[in-house]
Amino acid sequence: MNAAIRDGIDAYLLVGSRAACETAARNAAQQAIRQLGDSKPALVLVLVDVAWQMLLKAQPGAEITAIQEILGENVPIAGGYTLGQVTTADENSKPKFLNQHIVVIAFGEA
């Protein structure tokens, strides 16, 4: 855990597995590629919650390998571990804090 917990406060534990993380990474990569339509991916940005780094300590880079299975090994990947992301579903939604997520953003060739 990367946060202090005071006495008497409720704590919630998230249980994950390497296989679940790899599946989520593949799904995120597939969604990003679909958004490109007919364009080929030129660069991919990957933002992964730091909890994944702790979970995948025995297999570092497993999430990137899973993404490369979808994209191929020749598409450049940039990114890093985050402490969560803030996002909205659309312009009318309130911002939400995402924790324990992976975000894959594909930039296509013109």
Backbone atoms as SQL, in Angstrom:
CREATE TABLE atoms (id INTEGER PRIMARY KEY, chain TEXT, resi INTEGER, resn TEXT, atom TEXT, x REAL, y REAL, z REAL);
INSERT INTO atoms VALUES
  (1, 'A', 1, 'MET', 'N', 0.840, -1.178, 0.000),
  (2, 'A', 1, 'MET', 'CA', 0.000, 0.000, 0.000),
  (3, 'A', 1, 'MET', 'C', 0.881, 1.236, 0.000),
  (4, 'A', 2, 'ASN', 'N', 0.415, 2.264, -0.640),
  (5, 'A', 2, 'ASN', 'CA', 1.225, 3.474, -0.714),
  (6, 'A', 2, 'ASN', 'C', 0.578, 4.656, 0.004),
  (7, 'A', 3, 'ALA', 'N', -0.317, 4.369, 0.957),
  (8, 'A', 3, 'ALA', 'CA', -0.955, 5.453, 1.702),
  (9, 'A', 3, 'ALA', 'C', -1.086, 5.060, 3.170),
  (10, 'A', 4, 'ALA', 'N', -0.935, 6.046, 4.026),
  (11, 'A', 4, 'ALA', 'CA', -1.102, 5.801, 5.459),
  (12, 'A', 4, 'ALA', 'C', -2.585, 5.642, 5.779),
  (13, 'A', 5, 'ILE', 'N', -2.883, 4.777, 6.736),
  (14, 'A', 5, 'ILE', 'CA', -4.262, 4.563, 7.162),
  (15, 'A', 5, 'ILE', 'C', -4.348, 4.863, 8.652),
  (16, 'A', 6, 'ARG', 'N', -5.275, 5.746, 9.022),
  (17, 'A', 6, 'ARG', 'CA', -5.460, 6.100, 10.430),
  (18, 'A', 6, 'ARG', 'C', -6.198, 4.984, 11.163),
  (19, 'A', 7, 'ASP', 'N', -6.003, 4.918, 12.456),
  (20, 'A', 7, 'ASP', 'CA', -6.733, 3.971, 13.299),
  (21, 'A', 7, 'ASP', 'C', -8.231, 4.238, 13.202),
  (22, 'A', 8, 'GLY', 'N', -9.010, 3.171, 13.127),
  (23, 'A', 8, 'GLY', 'CA', -10.461, 3.289, 13.134),
  (24, 'A', 8, 'GLY', 'C', -11.099, 3.598, 11.798),
  (25, 'A', 9, 'ILE', 'N', -10.322, 3.737, 10.741),
  (26, 'A', 9, 'ILE', 'CA', -10.887, 4.049, 9.428),
  (27, 'A', 9, 'ILE', 'C', -11.055, 2.753, 8.630),
  (28, 'A', 10, 'ASP', 'N', -12.064, 2.694, 7.777),
  (29, 'A', 10, 'ASP', 'CA', -12.274, 1.518, 6.934),
  (30, 'A', 10, 'ASP', 'C', -11.225, 1.477, 5.835),
  (31, 'A', 11, 'ALA', 'N', -10.760, 0.294, 5.532),
  (32, 'A', 11, 'ALA', 'CA', -9.810, 0.095, 4.436),
  (33, 'A', 11, 'ALA', 'C', -10.379, -0.962, 3.501),
  (34, 'A', 12, 'TYR', 'N', -10.168, -0.778, 2.213),
  (35, 'A', 12, 'TYR', 'CA', -10.645, -1.719, 1.209),
  (36, 'A', 12, 'TYR', 'C', -9.439, -2.238, 0.444),
  (37, 'A', 13, 'LEU', 'N', -9.373, -3.541, 0.277),
  (38, 'A', 13, 'LEU', 'CA', -8.264, -4.147, -0.438),
  (39, 'A', 13, 'LEU', 'C', -8.728, -4.579, -1.815),
  (40, 'A', 14, 'LEU', 'N', -7.927, -4.294, -2.817),
  (41, 'A', 14, 'LEU', 'CA', -8.196, -4.734, -4.174),
  (42, 'A', 14, 'LEU', 'C', -7.291, -5.921, -4.452),
  (43, 'A', 15, 'VAL', 'N', -7.877, -7.009, -4.873),
  (44, 'A', 15, 'VAL', 'CA', -7.108, -8.211, -5.167),
  (45, 'A', 15, 'VAL', 'C', -6.985, -8.322, -6.677),
  (46, 'A', 16, 'GLY', 'N', -5.778, -8.537, -7.154),
  (47, 'A', 16, 'GLY', 'CA', -5.550, -8.654, -8.583),
  (48, 'A', 16, 'GLY', 'C', -4.598, -9.785, -8.887),
  (49, 'A', 17, 'SER', 'N', -4.426, -10.047, -10.163),
  (50, 'A', 17, 'SER', 'CA', -3.508, -11.097, -10.594),
  (51, 'A', 17, 'SER', 'C', -2.785, -10.645, -11.849),
  (52, 'A', 18, 'ARG', 'N', -1.658, -11.278, -12.118),
  (53, 'A', 18, 'ARG', 'CA', -0.908, -10.959, -13.328),
  (54, 'A', 18, 'ARG', 'C', -1.766, -11.226, -14.558),
  (55, 'A', 19, 'ALA', 'N', -2.470, -12.352, -14.571),
  (56, 'A', 19, 'ALA', 'CA', -3.305, -12.701, -15.728),
  (57, 'A', 19, 'ALA', 'C', -4.390, -11.650, -15.964),
  (58, 'A', 20, 'ALA', 'N', -5.019, -11.164, -14.889),
  (59, 'A', 20, 'ALA', 'CA', -6.059, -10.140, -15.034),
  (60, 'A', 20, 'ALA', 'C', -5.472, -8.840, -15.574),
  (61, 'A', 21, 'CYS', 'N', -4.279, -8.472, -15.114),
  (62, 'A', 21, 'CYS', 'CA', -3.616, -7.259, -15.610),
  (63, 'A', 21, 'CYS', 'C', -3.268, -7.398, -17.087),
  (64, 'A', 22, 'GLU', 'N', -2.744, -8.549, -17.479),
  (65, 'A', 22, 'GLU', 'CA', -2.384, -8.764, -18.884),
  (66, 'A', 22, 'GLU', 'C', -3.623, -8.711, -19.776),
  (67, 'A', 23, 'THR', 'N', -4.722, -9.305, -19.324),
  (68, 'A', 23, 'THR', 'CA', -5.971, -9.260, -20.085),
  (69, 'A', 23, 'THR', 'C', -6.472, -7.825, -20.211),
  (70, 'A', 24, 'ALA', 'N', -6.425, -7.068, -19.127),
  (71, 'A', 24, 'ALA', 'CA', -6.856, -5.663, -19.157),
  (72, 'A', 24, 'ALA', 'C', -5.982, -4.847, -20.106),
  (73, 'A', 25, 'ALA', 'N', -4.679, -5.105, -20.115),
  (74, 'A', 25, 'ALA', 'CA', -3.763, -4.384, -21.007),
  (75, 'A', 25, 'ALA', 'C', -4.082, -4.694, -22.465),
  (76, 'A', 26, 'ARG', 'N', -4.329, -5.962, -22.779),
  (77, 'A', 26, 'ARG', 'CA', -4.696, -6.339, -24.154),
  (78, 'A', 26, 'ARG', 'C', -6.008, -5.670, -24.563),
  (79, 'A', 27, 'ASN', 'N', -7.000, -5.698, -23.671),
  (80, 'A', 27, 'ASN', 'CA', -8.291, -5.069, -23.975),
  (81, 'A', 27, 'ASN', 'C', -8.143, -3.568, -24.203),
  (82, 'A', 28, 'ALA', 'N', -7.352, -2.901, -23.379),
  (83, 'A', 28, 'ALA', 'CA', -7.130, -1.457, -23.538),
  (84, 'A', 28, 'ALA', 'C', -6.439, -1.160, -24.862),
  (85, 'A', 29, 'ALA', 'N', -5.472, -1.988, -25.244),
  (86, 'A', 29, 'ALA', 'CA', -4.773, -1.800, -26.523),
  (87, 'A', 29, 'ALA', 'C', -5.736, -2.004, -27.692),
  (88, 'A', 30, 'GLN', 'N', -6.587, -3.013, -27.605),
  (89, 'A', 30, 'GLN', 'CA', -7.562, -3.253, -28.673),
  (90, 'A', 30, 'GLN', 'C', -8.534, -2.087, -28.806),
  (91, 'A', 31, 'GLN', 'N', -8.987, -1.536, -27.683),
  (92, 'A', 31, 'GLN', 'CA', -9.890, -0.380, -27.725),
  (93, 'A', 31, 'GLN', 'C', -9.204, 0.826, -28.361),
  (94, 'A', 32, 'ALA', 'N', -7.945, 1.046, -28.007),
  (95, 'A', 32, 'ALA', 'CA', -7.201, 2.183, -28.565),
  (96, 'A', 32, 'ALA', 'C', -7.038, 2.037, -30.073),
  (97, 'A', 33, 'ILE', 'N', -6.728, 0.828, -30.532),
  (98, 'A', 33, 'ILE', 'CA', -6.550, 0.578, -31.970),
  (99, 'A', 33, 'ILE', 'C', -7.869, 0.771, -32.713),
  (100, 'A', 34, 'ARG', 'N', -8.966, 0.293, -32.141),
  (101, 'A', 34, 'ARG', 'CA', -10.278, 0.473, -32.782),
  (102, 'A', 34, 'ARG', 'C', -10.595, 1.947, -32.991),
  (103, 'A', 35, 'GLN', 'N', -10.205, 2.806, -32.044),
  (104, 'A', 35, 'GLN', 'CA', -10.487, 4.236, -32.154),
  (105, 'A', 35, 'GLN', 'C', -9.736, 4.898, -33.304),
  (106, 'A', 36, 'LEU', 'N', -8.671, 4.258, -33.770),
  (107, 'A', 36, 'LEU', 'CA', -7.898, 4.826, -34.883),
  (108, 'A', 36, 'LEU', 'C', -8.580, 4.622, -36.228),
  (109, 'A', 37, 'GLY', 'N', -9.538, 3.735, -36.300),
  (110, 'A', 37, 'GLY', 'CA', -10.175, 3.449, -37.580),
  (111, 'A', 37, 'GLY', 'C', -9.181, 2.807, -38.530),
  (112, 'A', 38, 'ASP', 'N', -8.999, 3.424, -39.702),
  (113, 'A', 38, 'ASP', 'CA', -8.100, 2.874, -40.720),
  (114, 'A', 38, 'ASP', 'C', -6.650, 3.315, -40.551),
  (115, 'A', 39, 'SER', 'N', -6.377, 4.218, -39.633),
  (116, 'A', 39, 'SER', 'CA', -5.003, 4.694, -39.425),
  (117, 'A', 39, 'SER', 'C', -4.164, 3.629, -38.731),
  (118, 'A', 40, 'LYS', 'N', -2.887, 3.616, -39.069),
  (119, 'A', 40, 'LYS', 'CA', -1.947, 2.733, -38.383),
  (120, 'A', 40, 'LYS', 'C', -1.420, 3.455, -37.149),
  (121, 'A', 41, 'PRO', 'N', -1.193, 2.729, -36.049),
  (122, 'A', 41, 'PRO', 'CA', -0.639, 3.391, -34.864),
  (123, 'A', 41, 'PRO', 'C', 0.803, 3.831, -35.099),
  (124, 'A', 42, 'ALA', 'N', 1.089, 5.090, -34.778),
  (125, 'A', 42, 'ALA', 'CA', 2.448, 5.623, -34.920),
  (126, 'A', 42, 'ALA', 'C', 3.154, 5.674, -33.570),
  (127, 'A', 43, 'LEU', 'N', 2.393, 5.843, -32.510),
  (128, 'A', 43, 'LEU', 'CA', 2.934, 5.949, -31.151),
  (129, 'A', 43, 'LEU', 'C', 1.818, 5.598, -30.180),
  (130, 'A', 44, 'VAL', 'N', 2.182, 4.940, -29.090),
  (131, 'A', 44, 'VAL', 'CA', 1.204, 4.607, -28.059),
  (132, 'A', 44, 'VAL', 'C', 1.696, 5.155, -26.725),
  (133, 'A', 45, 'LEU', 'N', 0.791, 5.813, -26.004),
  (134, 'A', 45, 'LEU', 'CA', 1.067, 6.311, -24.662),
  (135, 'A', 45, 'LEU', 'C', 0.346, 5.396, -23.679),
  (136, 'A', 46, 'VAL', 'N', 1.081, 4.868, -22.708),
  (137, 'A', 46, 'VAL', 'CA', 0.514, 3.941, -21.722),
  (138, 'A', 46, 'VAL', 'C', 0.700, 4.531, -20.325),
  (139, 'A', 47, 'LEU', 'N', -0.405, 4.736, -19.620),
  (140, 'A', 47, 'LEU', 'CA', -0.386, 5.231, -18.244),
  (141, 'A', 47, 'LEU', 'C', -0.968, 4.136, -17.359),
  (142, 'A', 48, 'VAL', 'N', -0.158, 3.636, -16.440),
  (143, 'A', 48, 'VAL', 'CA', -0.535, 2.488, -15.616),
  (144, 'A', 48, 'VAL', 'C', -0.442, 2.877, -14.144),
  (145, 'A', 49, 'ASP', 'N', -1.441, 2.506, -13.376),
  (146, 'A', 49, 'ASP', 'CA', -1.408, 2.790, -11.944),
  (147, 'A', 49, 'ASP', 'C', -0.221, 2.085, -11.300),
  (148, 'A', 50, 'VAL', 'N', 0.412, 2.744, -10.363),
  (149, 'A', 50, 'VAL', 'CA', 1.601, 2.220, -9.695),
  (150, 'A', 50, 'VAL', 'C', 1.317, 0.894, -8.980),
  (151, 'A', 51, 'ALA', 'N', 0.063, 0.627, -8.656),
  (152, 'A', 51, 'ALA', 'CA', -0.284, -0.652, -8.024),
  (153, 'A', 51, 'ALA', 'C', 0.072, -1.823, -8.937),
  (154, 'A', 52, 'TRP', 'N', -0.010, -1.610, -10.249),
  (155, 'A', 52, 'TRP', 'CA', 0.359, -2.675, -11.187),
  (156, 'A', 52, 'TRP', 'C', 1.844, -2.999, -11.064),
  (157, 'A', 53, 'GLN', 'N', 2.659, -1.971, -10.878),
  (158, 'A', 53, 'GLN', 'CA', 4.097, -2.198, -10.728),
  (159, 'A', 53, 'GLN', 'C', 4.365, -3.099, -9.527),
  (160, 'A', 54, 'MET', 'N', 3.643, -2.854, -8.442),
  (161, 'A', 54, 'MET', 'CA', 3.810, -3.686, -7.246),
  (162, 'A', 54, 'MET', 'C', 3.308, -5.103, -7.495),
  (163, 'A', 55, 'LEU', 'N', 2.188, -5.228, -8.191),
  (164, 'A', 55, 'LEU', 'CA', 1.602, -6.533, -8.467),
  (165, 'A', 55, 'LEU', 'C', 2.458, -7.351, -9.433),
  (166, 'A', 56, 'LEU', 'N', 3.099, -6.670, -10.377),
  (167, 'A', 56, 'LEU', 'CA', 3.871, -7.360, -11.420),
  (168, 'A', 56, 'LEU', 'C', 5.371, -7.369, -11.138),
  (169, 'A', 57, 'LYS', 'N', 5.751, -7.175, -9.885),
  (170, 'A', 57, 'LYS', 'CA', 7.173, -7.101, -9.531),
  (171, 'A', 57, 'LYS', 'C', 7.973, -8.306, -10.018),
  (172, 'A', 58, 'ALA', 'N', 7.387, -9.490, -9.948),
  (173, 'A', 58, 'ALA', 'CA', 8.085, -10.709, -10.364),
  (174, 'A', 58, 'ALA', 'C', 8.178, -10.819, -11.881),
  (175, 'A', 59, 'GLN', 'N', 7.382, -10.055, -12.606),
  (176, 'A', 59, 'GLN', 'CA', 7.359, -10.090, -14.074),
  (177, 'A', 59, 'GLN', 'C', 7.304, -8.656, -14.596),
  (178, 'A', 60, 'PRO', 'N', 8.386, -7.870, -14.400),
  (179, 'A', 60, 'PRO', 'CA', 8.342, -6.469, -14.830),
  (180, 'A', 60, 'PRO', 'C', 8.109, -6.340, -16.336),
  (181, 'A', 61, 'GLY', 'N', 7.246, -5.407, -16.693),
  (182, 'A', 61, 'GLY', 'CA', 6.963, -5.168, -18.104),
  (183, 'A', 61, 'GLY', 'C', 5.931, -6.105, -18.701),
  (184, 'A', 62, 'ALA', 'N', 5.273, -6.919, -17.883),
  (185, 'A', 62, 'ALA', 'CA', 4.274, -7.863, -18.402),
  (186, 'A', 62, 'ALA', 'C', 3.139, -7.131, -19.111),
  (187, 'A', 63, 'GLU', 'N', 2.761, -5.952, -18.600),
  (188, 'A', 63, 'GLU', 'CA', 1.670, -5.205, -19.230),
  (189, 'A', 63, 'GLU', 'C', 2.090, -4.664, -20.598),
  (190, 'A', 64, 'ILE', 'N', 3.344, -4.288, -20.738),
  (191, 'A', 64, 'ILE', 'CA', 3.834, -3.790, -22.028),
  (192, 'A', 64, 'ILE', 'C', 3.927, -4.928, -23.035),
  (193, 'A', 65, 'THR', 'N', 4.388, -6.078, -22.593),
  (194, 'A', 65, 'THR', 'CA', 4.442, -7.257, -23.465),
  (195, 'A', 65, 'THR', 'C', 3.045, -7.607, -23.965),
  (196, 'A', 66, 'ALA', 'N', 2.044, -7.545, -23.085),
  (197, 'A', 66, 'ALA', 'CA', 0.665, -7.833, -23.478),
  (198, 'A', 66, 'ALA', 'C', 0.169, -6.824, -24.517),
  (199, 'A', 67, 'ILE', 'N', 0.526, -5.560, -24.352),
  (200, 'A', 67, 'ILE', 'CA', 0.134, -4.528, -25.321),
  (201, 'A', 67, 'ILE', 'C', 0.827, -4.774, -26.655),
  (202, 'A', 68, 'GLN', 'N', 2.096, -5.151, -26.623),
  (203, 'A', 68, 'GLN', 'CA', 2.835, -5.432, -27.854),
  (204, 'A', 68, 'GLN', 'C', 2.265, -6.633, -28.602),
  (205, 'A', 69, 'GLU', 'N', 1.650, -7.566, -27.905),
  (206, 'A', 69, 'GLU', 'CA', 0.989, -8.689, -28.577),
  (207, 'A', 69, 'GLU', 'C', -0.119, -8.186, -29.496),
  (208, 'A', 70, 'ILE', 'N', -0.751, -7.098, -29.134),
  (209, 'A', 70, 'ILE', 'CA', -1.832, -6.518, -29.939),
  (210, 'A', 70, 'ILE', 'C', -1.273, -5.577, -31.004),
  (211, 'A', 71, 'LEU', 'N', -0.325, -4.722, -30.628),
  (212, 'A', 71, 'LEU', 'CA', 0.183, -3.680, -31.529),
  (213, 'A', 71, 'LEU', 'C', 1.295, -4.155, -32.448),
  (214, 'A', 72, 'GLY', 'N', 2.039, -5.156, -32.007),
  (215, 'A', 72, 'GLY', 'CA', 3.283, -5.526, -32.667),
  (216, 'A', 72, 'GLY', 'C', 4.441, -4.859, -31.947),
  (217, 'A', 73, 'GLU', 'N', 5.626, -5.361, -32.181),
  (218, 'A', 73, 'GLU', 'CA', 6.799, -4.862, -31.458),
  (219, 'A', 73, 'GLU', 'C', 7.403, -3.601, -32.064),
  (220, 'A', 74, 'ASN', 'N', 6.944, -3.183, -33.240),
  (221, 'A', 74, 'ASN', 'CA', 7.559, -2.039, -33.914),
  (222, 'A', 74, 'ASN', 'C', 6.893, -0.703, -33.601),
  (223, 'A', 75, 'VAL', 'N', 5.771, -0.711, -32.909),
  (224, 'A', 75, 'VAL', 'CA', 5.100, 0.544, -32.556),
  (225, 'A', 75, 'VAL', 'C', 5.756, 1.092, -31.290),
  (226, 'A', 76, 'PRO', 'N', 6.284, 2.319, -31.340),
  (227, 'A', 76, 'PRO', 'CA', 6.914, 2.901, -30.144),
  (228, 'A', 76, 'PRO', 'C', 5.895, 3.091, -29.015),
  (229, 'A', 77, 'ILE', 'N', 6.342, 2.799, -27.802),
  (230, 'A', 77, 'ILE', 'CA', 5.495, 2.948, -26.620),
  (231, 'A', 77, 'ILE', 'C', 6.200, 3.869, -25.631),
  (232, 'A', 78, 'ALA', 'N', 5.460, 4.873, -25.149),
  (233, 'A', 78, 'ALA', 'CA', 5.957, 5.764, -24.097),
  (234, 'A', 78, 'ALA', 'C', 4.947, 5.727, -22.962),
  (235, 'A', 79, 'GLY', 'N', 5.386, 6.074, -21.767),
  (236, 'A', 79, 'GLY', 'CA', 4.442, 6.113, -20.664),
  (237, 'A', 79, 'GLY', 'C', 5.114, 5.945, -19.332),
  (238, 'A', 80, 'GLY', 'N', 4.326, 5.602, -18.349),
  (239, 'A', 80, 'GLY', 'CA', 4.873, 5.413, -17.019),
  (240, 'A', 80, 'GLY', 'C', 3.794, 5.048, -16.032),
  (241, 'A', 81, 'TYR', 'N', 4.227, 4.903, -14.793),
  (242, 'A', 81, 'TYR', 'CA', 3.314, 4.577, -13.704),
  (243, 'A', 81, 'TYR', 'C', 2.776, 5.865, -13.095),
  (244, 'A', 82, 'THR', 'N', 1.499, 5.846, -12.715),
  (245, 'A', 82, 'THR', 'CA', 0.829, 7.023, -12.174),
  (246, 'A', 82, 'THR', 'C', 0.227, 6.706, -10.802),
  (247, 'A', 83, 'LEU', 'N', -0.245, 7.722, -10.148),
  (248, 'A', 83, 'LEU', 'CA', -0.987, 7.544, -8.899),
  (249, 'A', 83, 'LEU', 'C', -2.483, 7.695, -9.145),
  (250, 'A', 84, 'GLY', 'N', -2.923, 7.336, -10.335),
  (251, 'A', 84, 'GLY', 'CA', -4.329, 7.404, -10.719),
  (252, 'A', 84, 'GLY', 'C', -4.526, 8.425, -11.826),
  (253, 'A', 85, 'GLN', 'N', -5.724, 8.425, -12.398),
  (254, 'A', 85, 'GLN', 'CA', -6.060, 9.358, -13.460),
  (255, 'A', 85, 'GLN', 'C', -7.388, 10.027, -13.128),
  (256, 'A', 86, 'VAL', 'N', -7.582, 11.218, -13.669),
  (257, 'A', 86, 'VAL', 'CA', -8.844, 11.931, -13.543),
  (258, 'A', 86, 'VAL', 'C', -9.440, 12.003, -14.942),
  (259, 'A', 87, 'THR', 'N', -10.708, 11.622, -15.070),
  (260, 'A', 87, 'THR', 'CA', -11.330, 11.572, -16.383),
  (261, 'A', 87, 'THR', 'C', -12.815, 11.908, -16.282),
  (262, 'A', 88, 'THR', 'N', -13.427, 12.182, -17.425),
  (263, 'A', 88, 'THR', 'CA', -14.879, 12.335, -17.518),
  (264, 'A', 88, 'THR', 'C', -15.367, 11.465, -18.668),
  (265, 'A', 89, 'ALA', 'N', -16.580, 10.946, -18.539),
  (266, 'A', 89, 'ALA', 'CA', -17.157, 10.131, -19.605),
  (267, 'A', 89, 'ALA', 'C', -17.519, 11.002, -20.807),
  (268, 'A', 90, 'ASP', 'N', -17.976, 12.214, -20.532),
  (269, 'A', 90, 'ASP', 'CA', -18.294, 13.182, -21.580),
  (270, 'A', 90, 'ASP', 'C', -18.257, 14.579, -20.962),
  (271, 'A', 91, 'GLU', 'N', -18.502, 15.588, -21.770),
  (272, 'A', 91, 'GLU', 'CA', -18.359, 16.962, -21.266),
  (273, 'A', 91, 'GLU', 'C', -19.408, 17.333, -20.217),
  (274, 'A', 92, 'ASN', 'N', -20.486, 16.566, -20.107),
  (275, 'A', 92, 'ASN', 'CA', -21.524, 16.857, -19.114),
  (276, 'A', 92, 'ASN', 'C', -21.328, 16.101, -17.803),
  (277, 'A', 93, 'SER', 'N', -20.360, 15.214, -17.751),
  (278, 'A', 93, 'SER', 'CA', -20.119, 14.409, -16.551),
  (279, 'A', 93, 'SER', 'C', -19.170, 15.114, -15.602),
  (280, 'A', 94, 'LYS', 'N', -19.308, 14.782, -14.332),
  (281, 'A', 94, 'LYS', 'CA', -18.358, 15.279, -13.343),
  (282, 'A', 94, 'LYS', 'C', -17.070, 14.467, -13.453),
  (283, 'A', 95, 'PRO', 'N', -15.926, 15.081, -13.185),
  (284, 'A', 95, 'PRO', 'CA', -14.667, 14.329, -13.213),
  (285, 'A', 95, 'PRO', 'C', -14.683, 13.201, -12.181),
  (286, 'A', 96, 'LYS', 'N', -14.079, 12.088, -12.559),
  (287, 'A', 96, 'LYS', 'CA', -13.963, 10.941, -11.664),
  (288, 'A', 96, 'LYS', 'C', -12.497, 10.566, -11.529),
  (289, 'A', 97, 'PHE', 'N', -12.140, 10.109, -10.346),
  (290, 'A', 97, 'PHE', 'CA', -10.787, 9.648, -10.087),
  (291, 'A', 97, 'PHE', 'C', -10.738, 8.147, -10.339),
  (292, 'A', 98, 'LEU', 'N', -9.840, 7.722, -11.217),
  (293, 'A', 98, 'LEU', 'CA', -9.654, 6.302, -11.507),
  (294, 'A', 98, 'LEU', 'C', -8.405, 5.813, -10.797),
  (295, 'A', 99, 'ASN', 'N', -8.529, 4.718, -10.130),
  (296, 'A', 99, 'ASN', 'CA', -7.408, 4.137, -9.415),
  (297, 'A', 99, 'ASN', 'C', -7.280, 2.686, -9.860),
  (298, 'A', 100, 'GLN', 'N', -6.071, 2.177, -9.945),
  (299, 'A', 100, 'GLN', 'CA', -5.783, 0.799, -10.338),
  (300, 'A', 100, 'GLN', 'C', -6.084, 0.554, -11.818),
  (301, 'A', 101, 'HIS', 'N', -6.061, 1.564, -12.658),
  (302, 'A', 101, 'HIS', 'CA', -6.412, 1.449, -14.069),
  (303, 'A', 101, 'HIS', 'C', -5.182, 1.451, -14.969),
  (304, 'A', 102, 'ILE', 'N', -5.434, 1.083, -16.217),
  (305, 'A', 102, 'ILE', 'CA', -4.461, 1.264, -17.289),
  (306, 'A', 102, 'ILE', 'C', -5.153, 2.087, -18.374),
  (307, 'A', 103, 'VAL', 'N', -4.435, 3.034, -18.931),
  (308, 'A', 103, 'VAL', 'CA', -4.939, 3.851, -20.032),
  (309, 'A', 103, 'VAL', 'C', -3.969, 3.689, -21.196),
  (310, 'A', 104, 'VAL', 'N', -4.505, 3.327, -22.363),
  (311, 'A', 104, 'VAL', 'CA', -3.693, 3.186, -23.573),
  (312, 'A', 104, 'VAL', 'C', -4.244, 4.165, -24.598),
  (313, 'A', 105, 'ILE', 'N', -3.399, 5.084, -25.049),
  (314, 'A', 105, 'ILE', 'CA', -3.784, 6.100, -26.030),
  (315, 'A', 105, 'ILE', 'C', -2.932, 5.883, -27.270),
  (316, 'A', 106, 'ALA', 'N', -3.589, 5.630, -28.401),
  (317, 'A', 106, 'ALA', 'CA', -2.868, 5.392, -29.653),
  (318, 'A', 106, 'ALA', 'C', -2.951, 6.638, -30.531),
  (319, 'A', 107, 'PHE', 'N', -1.806, 7.063, -31.050),
  (320, 'A', 107, 'PHE', 'CA', -1.719, 8.172, -32.000),
  (321, 'A', 107, 'PHE', 'C', -1.491, 7.568, -33.377),
  (322, 'A', 108, 'GLY', 'N', -2.353, 7.922, -34.343),
  (323, 'A', 108, 'GLY', 'CA', -2.273, 7.322, -35.666),
  (324, 'A', 108, 'GLY', 'C', -1.513, 8.166, -36.662),
  (325, 'A', 109, 'GLU', 'N', -1.069, 7.489, -37.716),
  (326, 'A', 109, 'GLU', 'CA', -0.410, 8.181, -38.831),
  (327, 'A', 109, 'GLU', 'C', -1.463, 8.899, -39.651),
  (328, 'A', 110, 'ALA', 'N', -1.084, 10.032, -40.210),
  (329, 'A', 110, 'ALA', 'CA', -2.024, 10.816, -41.019),
  (330, 'A', 110, 'ALA', 'C', -2.209, 10.204, -42.383);
